[in-house]
Every structure is written in structure tokens, then in C-alpha cells.
PDB file of C-alpha atoms in Angstrom:
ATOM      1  CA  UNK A 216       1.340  -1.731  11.200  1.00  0.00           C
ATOM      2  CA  UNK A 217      -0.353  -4.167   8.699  1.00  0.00           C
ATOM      3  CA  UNK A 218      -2.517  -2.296   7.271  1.00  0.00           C
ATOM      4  CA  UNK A 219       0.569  -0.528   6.027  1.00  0.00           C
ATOM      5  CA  UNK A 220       2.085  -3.301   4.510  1.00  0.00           C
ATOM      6  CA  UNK A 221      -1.666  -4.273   2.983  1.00  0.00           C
ATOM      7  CA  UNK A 222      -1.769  -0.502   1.210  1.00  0.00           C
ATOM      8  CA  UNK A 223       2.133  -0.865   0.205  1.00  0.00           C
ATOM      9  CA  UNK A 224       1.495  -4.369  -1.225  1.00  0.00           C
ATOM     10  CA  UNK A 225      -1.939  -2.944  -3.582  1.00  0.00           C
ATOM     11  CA  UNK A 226       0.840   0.242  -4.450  1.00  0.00           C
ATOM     12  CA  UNK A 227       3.487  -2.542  -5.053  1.00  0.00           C
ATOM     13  CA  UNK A 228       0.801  -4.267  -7.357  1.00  0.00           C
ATOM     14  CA  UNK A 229       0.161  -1.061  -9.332  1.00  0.00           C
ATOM     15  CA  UNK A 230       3.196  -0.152  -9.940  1.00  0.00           C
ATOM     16  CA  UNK A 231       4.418  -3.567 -10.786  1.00  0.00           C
ATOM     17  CA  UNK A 232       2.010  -3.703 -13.869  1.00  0.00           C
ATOM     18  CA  UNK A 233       3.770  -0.755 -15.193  1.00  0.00           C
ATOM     19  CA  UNK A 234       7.647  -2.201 -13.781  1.00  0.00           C
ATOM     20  CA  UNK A 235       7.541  -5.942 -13.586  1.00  0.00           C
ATOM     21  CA  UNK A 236      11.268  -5.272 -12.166  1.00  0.00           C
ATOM     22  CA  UNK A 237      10.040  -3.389  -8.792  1.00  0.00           C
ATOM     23  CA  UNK A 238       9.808  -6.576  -6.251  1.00  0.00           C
ATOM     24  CA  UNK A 239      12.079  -9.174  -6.778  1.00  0.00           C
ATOM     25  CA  UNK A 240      11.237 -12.146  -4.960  1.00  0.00           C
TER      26      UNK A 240
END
């Protein structure tokens, strides 16, 4: 189950290069 959060958190970081709005915490 963590390893899933691990890969969703890279995606997450991808992502929020090109939308600095994705995660809002």
C-alpha cells in the first residue's frame, strides 16, 4: 500500500512542475 503512495507522490511531483495548483497543502 506504500509503495502506492511513493509512485503517486513522484506522479504528484511531475505533474506539479507543470500545475503548481495540483496538491494543496
Amino acid at each position: 500500500m506504500q509503495q502506492i503512495a511513493i509512485k503517486l507522490d513522484h506522479y504528484i511531483g511531475e505533474a506539479n512542475e507543470k500545475h503548481s495548483t495540483w496538491r494543496l497543502k
